[in-house]
Tab-separated table of C-alpha atoms in Angstrom:
chain	number	residue	atom	x	y	z
A	240	UNK	CA	6.600	-15.666	11.938
A	241	UNK	CA	2.928	-15.540	10.713
A	242	UNK	CA	1.894	-15.178	7.225
A	243	UNK	CA	-1.139	-14.134	5.122
A	244	UNK	CA	-3.675	-14.958	2.385
A	245	UNK	CA	-2.761	-16.686	-0.789
A	246	UNK	CA	-4.565	-16.128	-4.004
A	247	UNK	CA	-3.946	-16.115	-7.670
A	248	UNK	CA	-1.139	-14.585	-9.873
A	249	UNK	CA	-0.518	-14.814	-13.644
A	250	UNK	CA	2.100	-12.159	-14.159
A	251	UNK	CA	2.942	-10.763	-17.677
A	252	UNK	CA	6.671	-10.813	-17.976
A	253	UNK	CA	9.266	-9.165	-20.590
A	254	UNK	CA	13.043	-9.869	-20.386
A	255	UNK	CA	15.514	-7.695	-22.071
A	256	UNK	CA	19.331	-7.117	-22.327
A	257	UNK	CA	22.419	-8.581	-20.766
A	258	UNK	CA	24.802	-6.657	-18.521
A	259	UNK	CA	26.143	-3.809	-20.000
A	260	UNK	CA	28.150	-0.937	-18.346
A	261	UNK	CA	27.746	2.417	-20.108
A	262	UNK	CA	29.339	5.328	-18.074
A	263	UNK	CA	31.740	5.872	-15.190
A	264	UNK	CA	30.130	8.917	-13.830
A	265	UNK	CA	26.392	9.750	-13.619
A	266	UNK	CA	24.858	13.005	-12.328
A	267	UNK	CA	22.401	11.526	-9.778
A	268	UNK	CA	19.744	13.400	-7.763
A	269	UNK	CA	16.748	12.094	-5.776
A	270	UNK	CA	13.375	12.605	-7.432
A	271	UNK	CA	11.238	15.707	-6.365
A	272	UNK	CA	8.211	13.665	-6.367
A	273	UNK	CA	6.902	10.312	-5.133
A	274	UNK	CA	5.804	9.520	-8.798
A	275	UNK	CA	8.479	9.681	-11.489
A	276	UNK	CA	7.624	9.671	-15.105
A	277	UNK	CA	9.723	7.129	-17.168
A	278	UNK	CA	11.259	9.298	-20.161
A	279	UNK	CA	9.846	8.701	-23.593
A	280	UNK	CA	7.014	6.245	-22.276
A	281	UNK	CA	3.783	6.128	-20.702
A	282	UNK	CA	4.946	4.506	-17.486
A	283	UNK	CA	6.103	5.786	-13.985
A	284	UNK	CA	8.568	4.786	-11.427
A	285	UNK	CA	7.567	4.978	-7.836
A	286	UNK	CA	10.124	3.564	-5.400
A	287	UNK	CA	12.836	0.922	-5.371
A	288	UNK	CA	13.971	-1.767	-2.952
A	289	UNK	CA	16.552	-4.596	-2.750
A	290	UNK	CA	14.588	-7.885	-2.392
A	291	UNK	CA	16.880	-10.110	-0.189
A	292	UNK	CA	14.456	-12.993	-0.802
A	293	UNK	CA	15.281	-13.239	-4.503
A	294	UNK	CA	18.994	-13.091	-4.343
A	295	UNK	CA	19.244	-9.441	-3.898
A	296	UNK	CA	17.493	-8.182	-7.118
A	297	UNK	CA	16.276	-4.681	-7.427
A	298	UNK	CA	12.497	-4.511	-7.222
A	299	UNK	CA	10.973	-1.211	-8.616
A	300	UNK	CA	7.318	-0.446	-7.727
A	301	UNK	CA	6.046	1.096	-11.018
A	302	UNK	CA	2.838	2.123	-12.772
A	303	UNK	CA	2.563	0.648	-16.243
A	304	UNK	CA	0.362	1.304	-19.099
A	305	UNK	CA	-0.820	-2.244	-19.886
A	306	UNK	CA	-1.745	-1.027	-23.461
A	307	UNK	CA	1.607	0.526	-24.287
A	308	UNK	CA	4.291	-2.086	-23.378
A	309	UNK	CA	7.662	-1.638	-24.541
A	310	UNK	CA	11.308	-2.723	-23.659
A	311	UNK	CA	12.597	-1.298	-20.339
A	312	UNK	CA	16.090	-1.203	-19.095
A	313	UNK	CA	17.441	-0.887	-15.539
A	314	UNK	CA	20.417	1.501	-14.947
A	315	UNK	CA	21.818	1.037	-11.410
A	316	UNK	CA	24.453	3.057	-10.001
A	317	UNK	CA	26.742	2.804	-7.043
A	318	UNK	CA	27.691	5.413	-4.385
A	319	UNK	CA	30.815	6.114	-6.640
A	320	UNK	CA	28.296	6.948	-9.369
A	321	UNK	CA	29.525	4.024	-11.532
A	322	UNK	CA	26.410	2.835	-13.353
A	323	UNK	CA	25.561	-0.193	-15.199
A	324	UNK	CA	22.556	-1.361	-17.259
A	325	UNK	CA	20.917	-4.692	-16.752
A	326	UNK	CA	17.840	-6.564	-18.207
A	327	UNK	CA	14.440	-6.124	-16.731
A	328	UNK	CA	11.487	-8.487	-15.953
A	329	UNK	CA	8.130	-6.523	-15.826
A	330	UNK	CA	5.703	-8.173	-13.730
A	331	UNK	CA	2.184	-6.590	-14.197
A	332	UNK	CA	-0.171	-7.559	-11.141
A	333	UNK	CA	-3.380	-9.542	-12.195
A	334	UNK	CA	-5.778	-7.447	-10.235
A	335	UNK	CA	-6.019	-4.409	-12.691
A	336	UNK	CA	-9.941	-4.336	-12.767
A	337	UNK	CA	-9.564	-3.549	-16.608
A	338	UNK	CA	-7.980	-0.113	-15.928
A	339	UNK	CA	-5.129	0.590	-18.499
A	340	UNK	CA	-2.513	1.768	-15.845
A	341	UNK	CA	-1.604	-0.660	-13.054
A	342	UNK	CA	0.927	-1.359	-10.262
A	343	UNK	CA	3.866	-3.483	-11.562
A	344	UNK	CA	7.042	-4.801	-10.365
A	345	UNK	CA	10.250	-3.975	-12.612
A	346	UNK	CA	12.647	-6.482	-11.657
A	347	UNK	CA	16.429	-5.622	-12.170
A	348	UNK	CA	18.329	-8.791	-12.448
A	349	UNK	CA	22.241	-9.053	-12.509
A	350	UNK	CA	25.464	-9.581	-10.626
A	351	UNK	CA	26.928	-7.248	-7.919
A	352	UNK	CA	23.893	-5.151	-7.361
A	353	UNK	CA	24.214	-5.032	-3.643
A	354	UNK	CA	26.329	-2.117	-4.015
A	355	UNK	CA	23.850	-0.007	-5.958
A	356	UNK	CA	22.388	2.967	-4.137
A	357	UNK	CA	20.347	4.372	-6.984
A	358	UNK	CA	18.294	3.086	-9.870
A	359	UNK	CA	16.673	4.457	-13.242
A	360	UNK	CA	14.269	2.602	-15.347
A	361	UNK	CA	14.731	3.728	-18.951
A	362	UNK	CA	13.493	2.991	-22.489
A	363	UNK	CA	17.014	3.138	-23.420
A	364	UNK	CA	19.967	0.841	-22.655
A	365	UNK	CA	22.033	4.153	-21.926
A	366	UNK	CA	20.731	7.389	-20.875
A	367	UNK	CA	23.321	10.015	-19.792
A	368	UNK	CA	20.883	12.830	-19.797
A	369	UNK	CA	18.713	11.330	-16.904
A	370	UNK	CA	19.382	12.750	-13.370
A	371	UNK	CA	16.399	11.866	-11.232
A	372	UNK	CA	17.318	8.176	-9.935
A	373	UNK	CA	15.285	6.431	-7.280
A	374	UNK	CA	17.127	5.924	-3.980
A	375	UNK	CA	17.237	1.988	-3.313
A	376	UNK	CA	15.726	1.204	-0.044
A	377	UNK	CA	15.992	-1.943	2.133
A	378	UNK	CA	19.529	-2.486	1.297
A	379	UNK	CA	20.245	-3.956	4.711
A	380	UNK	CA	17.995	-6.865	5.910
A	381	UNK	CA	16.978	-6.199	9.531
A	382	UNK	CA	15.743	-8.645	12.131
A	383	UNK	CA	14.590	-6.009	14.672
A	384	UNK	CA	11.964	-3.585	13.873
A	385	UNK	CA	11.127	0.103	14.792
A	386	UNK	CA	7.405	-0.828	15.048
A	387	UNK	CA	5.383	-3.849	16.017
A	388	UNK	CA	2.151	-2.883	14.116
A	389	UNK	CA	1.998	-0.401	11.183
A	390	UNK	CA	-1.416	0.471	9.381
A	391	UNK	CA	-1.127	1.201	5.597
A	392	UNK	CA	-4.356	3.065	5.089
A	393	UNK	CA	-5.808	3.286	1.503
A	394	UNK	CA	-5.422	6.668	-0.166
A	395	UNK	CA	-6.860	9.880	0.915
A	396	UNK	CA	-8.451	12.099	-1.948
A	397	UNK	CA	-11.262	14.222	-2.750
A	398	UNK	CA	-12.818	16.535	0.076
A	399	UNK	CA	-12.910	13.705	2.813
A	400	UNK	CA	-13.229	15.782	6.147
A	401	UNK	CA	-14.455	13.234	8.582
A	402	UNK	CA	-12.717	14.610	11.603
A	403	UNK	CA	-14.491	12.807	14.332
A	404	UNK	CA	-14.310	9.433	12.715
A	405	UNK	CA	-10.536	9.953	12.039
A	406	UNK	CA	-9.725	11.005	15.701
A	407	UNK	CA	-11.662	8.060	17.173
A	408	UNK	CA	-10.045	5.667	14.586
A	409	UNK	CA	-6.378	7.014	15.455
A	410	UNK	CA	-7.098	6.778	19.116
A	411	UNK	CA	-8.389	3.319	18.810
A	412	UNK	CA	-5.466	2.097	17.025
A	413	UNK	CA	-3.304	3.442	19.867
A	414	UNK	CA	-5.328	1.451	22.373
A	415	UNK	CA	-4.982	-1.685	20.097
A	416	UNK	CA	-1.129	-1.388	19.985
A	417	UNK	CA	-0.571	0.231	16.689
A	418	UNK	CA	2.559	2.589	16.698
A	419	UNK	CA	2.525	3.845	13.265
A	420	UNK	CA	0.012	4.840	10.642
A	421	UNK	CA	0.841	5.605	7.061
A	422	UNK	CA	-1.465	7.770	4.584
A	423	UNK	CA	-0.771	8.373	1.031
A	424	UNK	CA	-2.442	11.769	0.525
A	425	UNK	CA	-3.780	13.301	-2.679
A	426	UNK	CA	-6.044	15.714	-1.046
A	427	UNK	CA	-8.644	16.025	1.951
A	428	UNK	CA	-10.958	18.608	3.528
A	429	UNK	CA	-9.524	21.610	5.460
A	430	UNK	CA	-10.529	20.470	9.013
A	431	UNK	CA	-8.962	17.077	8.402
A	432	UNK	CA	-5.651	18.601	7.005
A	433	UNK	CA	-5.208	20.409	10.380
A	434	UNK	CA	-5.625	17.066	12.256
A	435	UNK	CA	-3.385	15.154	9.845
A	436	UNK	CA	-0.578	17.743	10.844
A	437	UNK	CA	-1.307	17.264	14.636
A	438	UNK	CA	-0.861	13.479	14.437
A	439	UNK	CA	2.196	13.805	12.207
A	440	UNK	CA	3.828	16.193	14.799
A	441	UNK	CA	2.790	13.701	17.419
A	442	UNK	CA	4.972	11.003	15.586
A	443	UNK	CA	2.305	8.255	15.036
A	444	UNK	CA	1.250	9.314	11.501
A	445	UNK	CA	3.535	9.325	8.388
A	446	UNK	CA	2.103	11.328	5.248
A	447	UNK	CA	3.329	10.298	1.896
A	448	UNK	CA	2.378	12.848	-0.654
A	449	UNK	CA	0.656	11.186	-3.463
A	450	UNK	CA	-0.153	13.475	-6.512
A	451	UNK	CA	-1.539	11.005	-8.823
A	452	UNK	CA	-3.908	13.327	-10.231
A	453	UNK	CA	-1.045	15.456	-11.670
A	454	UNK	CA	-0.087	12.309	-13.822
A	455	UNK	CA	-3.248	10.597	-14.621
A	456	UNK	CA	-6.805	10.666	-14.481
A	457	UNK	CA	-7.630	8.269	-11.371
A	458	UNK	CA	-10.745	6.667	-10.969
A	459	UNK	CA	-12.824	7.218	-7.554
A	460	UNK	CA	-13.820	3.534	-7.514
A	461	UNK	CA	-12.674	0.017	-8.439
A	462	UNK	CA	-15.258	-0.665	-11.358
A	463	UNK	CA	-13.776	0.591	-14.789
A	464	UNK	CA	-17.221	0.476	-16.511
A	465	UNK	CA	-18.874	2.713	-13.941
A	466	UNK	CA	-15.925	4.947	-12.728
A	467	UNK	CA	-13.731	5.135	-16.029
A	468	UNK	CA	-10.368	6.919	-15.555
A	469	UNK	CA	-6.791	5.568	-15.889
A	470	UNK	CA	-6.082	3.697	-12.725
A	471	UNK	CA	-8.019	2.006	-9.903
A	472	UNK	CA	-9.088	4.022	-6.824
A	473	UNK	CA	-6.484	6.626	-7.128
A	474	UNK	CA	-3.672	4.155	-7.407
A	475	UNK	CA	-4.787	2.222	-4.247
A	476	UNK	CA	-3.038	-0.867	-5.119
A	477	UNK	CA	0.293	0.967	-6.063
A	478	UNK	CA	0.342	2.485	-2.466
A	479	UNK	CA	-0.590	-0.737	-0.647
A	480	UNK	CA	2.342	-2.481	-2.409
A	481	UNK	CA	4.622	0.468	-1.892
A	482	UNK	CA	3.815	0.547	1.907
A	483	UNK	CA	4.419	-3.131	2.210
A	484	UNK	CA	8.006	-2.768	1.028
A	485	UNK	CA	8.510	0.571	2.708
A	486	UNK	CA	8.019	-1.136	5.987
A	487	UNK	CA	9.395	-4.587	5.216
A	488	UNK	CA	12.323	-3.805	7.648
A	489	UNK	CA	10.675	-1.279	9.750
A	490	UNK	CA	7.528	-3.053	11.091
A	491	UNK	CA	6.999	-6.519	12.334
A	492	UNK	CA	3.340	-6.585	11.122
A	493	UNK	CA	1.352	-4.277	8.382
A	494	UNK	CA	-2.330	-3.873	8.699
A	495	UNK	CA	-3.929	-3.319	5.151
A	496	UNK	CA	-7.142	-1.567	5.559
A	497	UNK	CA	-9.174	1.540	4.677
A	498	UNK	CA	-9.418	4.681	6.591
A	499	UNK	CA	-12.903	3.880	7.770
A	500	UNK	CA	-12.125	0.347	8.936
A	501	UNK	CA	-10.635	-0.956	12.253
A	502	UNK	CA	-9.455	-4.599	12.678
A	503	UNK	CA	-10.750	-5.075	16.032
A	504	UNK	CA	-9.794	-8.100	18.453
A	505	UNK	CA	-12.751	-9.491	20.244
A	506	UNK	CA	-11.090	-12.295	22.055
A	507	UNK	CA	-8.042	-10.503	22.912
A	508	UNK	CA	-7.372	-7.008	24.295
A	509	UNK	CA	-4.664	-6.053	21.625
A	510	UNK	CA	-3.583	-7.066	18.034
A	511	UNK	CA	-0.260	-8.953	18.556
A	512	UNK	CA	-1.849	-12.582	18.272
A	513	UNK	CA	-3.917	-11.662	15.161
A	514	UNK	CA	-2.569	-12.502	11.762
A	515	UNK	CA	-5.534	-11.906	9.431
A	516	UNK	CA	-8.771	-10.023	9.311
A	517	UNK	CA	-12.370	-10.195	8.924
A	518	UNK	CA	-14.983	-8.510	6.776
A	519	UNK	CA	-18.422	-7.416	8.289
A	520	UNK	CA	-19.885	-4.079	7.827
A	521	UNK	CA	-21.366	-1.967	10.570
A	522	UNK	CA	-23.936	0.291	8.855
A	523	UNK	CA	-24.396	3.983	9.548
A	524	UNK	CA	-28.208	3.779	9.419
A	525	UNK	CA	-28.473	1.979	12.850
A	526	UNK	CA	-27.607	3.590	16.229
A	527	UNK	CA	-26.816	2.524	19.687
A	528	UNK	CA	-30.121	3.148	21.569
A	529	UNK	CA	-28.987	4.737	24.994
A	530	UNK	CA	-27.388	7.764	23.232
A	531	UNK	CA	-24.372	7.511	25.798
A	532	UNK	CA	-22.017	8.178	22.904
A	533	UNK	CA	-23.768	11.092	21.362
A	534	UNK	CA	-21.722	13.581	23.187
A	535	UNK	CA	-22.493	17.299	23.104
A	536	UNK	CA	-18.836	18.333	22.550
A	537	UNK	CA	-18.606	16.305	19.428
A	538	UNK	CA	-21.792	17.933	17.814
A	539	UNK	CA	-19.653	20.450	15.802
A	540	UNK	CA	-17.135	18.115	14.657
A	541	UNK	CA	-17.452	16.960	11.086
A	542	UNK	CA	-17.709	13.225	10.396
A	543	UNK	CA	-19.283	10.025	11.473
A	544	UNK	CA	-19.235	9.028	15.090
A	545	UNK	CA	-18.105	5.306	15.006
A	546	UNK	CA	-19.032	4.941	18.697
A	547	UNK	CA	-22.775	4.994	17.914
A	548	UNK	CA	-22.588	2.430	15.251
A	549	UNK	CA	-22.522	-0.982	16.986
A	550	UNK	CA	-24.850	-3.145	15.085
A	551	UNK	CA	-23.400	-5.439	12.517
A	552	UNK	CA	-25.194	-6.277	9.076
A	553	UNK	CA	-25.991	-10.045	8.834
A	554	UNK	CA	-23.557	-12.360	7.305
A	555	UNK	CA	-24.091	-12.529	3.545
A	556	UNK	CA	-23.518	-16.112	2.721
A	557	UNK	CA	-24.639	-16.195	-0.860
A	558	UNK	CA	-22.123	-13.503	-2.039
A	559	UNK	CA	-18.452	-12.730	-1.851
A	560	UNK	CA	-17.267	-11.340	1.397
A	561	UNK	CA	-13.993	-9.599	0.925
A	562	UNK	CA	-11.393	-9.748	3.815
A	563	UNK	CA	-8.733	-7.442	5.073
A	564	UNK	CA	-5.250	-8.346	6.151
A	565	UNK	CA	-2.566	-8.145	8.823
A	566	UNK	CA	0.588	-9.424	7.031
A	567	UNK	CA	4.244	-10.194	7.709
A	568	UNK	CA	5.675	-7.817	5.140
A	569	UNK	CA	8.628	-9.993	4.597
A	570	UNK	CA	6.408	-12.776	3.472
A	571	UNK	CA	4.633	-10.663	0.721
A	572	UNK	CA	5.688	-10.216	-2.833
A	573	UNK	CA	2.711	-8.774	-4.339
A	574	UNK	CA	-0.692	-7.815	-2.593
A	575	UNK	CA	-4.154	-6.804	-3.755
A	576	UNK	CA	-6.764	-5.031	-1.519
A	577	UNK	CA	-8.225	-8.120	-0.017
A	578	UNK	CA	-5.889	-10.795	-0.764
A	579	UNK	CA	-2.167	-11.603	-1.234
A	580	UNK	CA	-1.248	-12.105	-4.882
A	581	UNK	CA	2.325	-13.699	-4.356
A	582	UNK	CA	3.718	-14.829	-0.790
A	583	UNK	CA	5.786	-17.248	1.005
A	584	UNK	CA	4.215	-19.455	3.719
A	585	UNK	CA	0.715	-19.897	4.686
A	586	UNK	CA	-2.557	-18.226	5.584
A	587	UNK	CA	-4.775	-18.087	8.606
A	588	UNK	CA	-8.271	-16.872	8.429
A	589	UNK	CA	-9.322	-15.465	11.864
A	590	UNK	CA	-12.420	-16.930	13.272
A	591	UNK	CA	-15.339	-14.605	13.995
A	592	UNK	CA	-15.193	-14.939	17.731
A	593	UNK	CA	-11.589	-13.833	17.683
A	594	UNK	CA	-11.627	-10.710	15.797
A	595	UNK	CA	-13.907	-8.619	13.490
A	596	UNK	CA	-13.541	-5.961	10.879
A	597	UNK	CA	-15.407	-2.799	12.181
A	598	UNK	CA	-16.181	-1.017	8.903
A	599	UNK	CA	-18.350	2.193	9.354
A	600	UNK	CA	-18.542	3.311	5.695
């Protein structure tokens, strides 16, 4: 197995309550949305997973308002709809960039949770009125995987409509050995919408609806002072963490990069030997001189032609150069955009002659 980048983590933790059975039958339905408000709070549930690395605890990927903390309880139910309440440990990820809402792990600890099929995070130690419980995923630990490489792309929002760039990127992914691409979509332009449906029908693309703007005022950037809003980059850090856990037992490796980036091997012809990524940016102001990639049939297609941008910016040695990652998802507990916050194992920084990050922004 290969691992990833290790950085800092100083989670804020809250612990509450002992095991307490509260009802024998609970009316349980799956949520209608990928984001579910936690009743009587300013927090949200996103998805739930068994974490076999931590003795089978239930990990609920959540969005927590850091300025409105309160006790939270975990109500988990079996297939027979027998439900119990256990204490929680709320771990707010460190990389919140000063935004009030941020990705957090609500950890449900207790005995005999391996039989749980659904879970609810509640502000009460019993809640018979709730019906929308999250289905618990990753209940079975797998050693064989459906995909070898999955790309977890950052959120799609606004009127992004770069059809040409998206087609070229997807086809390049295929050539490099990627079998699965995941996009969390809030919105996009009309031309790209049609293209997304094409790749979804083809089977390589999974589209996860991400209506974050229906619940919060998401920022369109990472700097709170500049972009304001409730949550960083349309909840980018929520979706990256969710994508890792979603594919923990579906994909051998997961690539975490933006929609305008490609992790490109230079020393090899495909991705399998690479376990990290690089940074450098390819500017859109410089073009390949011969014009051989300026094809007439692409003239009316909206978006950047990434084939024309082959010149890389010089290495900026005196400033921070952020990385992107290829990770073994079974070795990650928490991730940020450019580094892992909590993980098992070691890291490997890929040398420049081996692989580079092609970023046509």
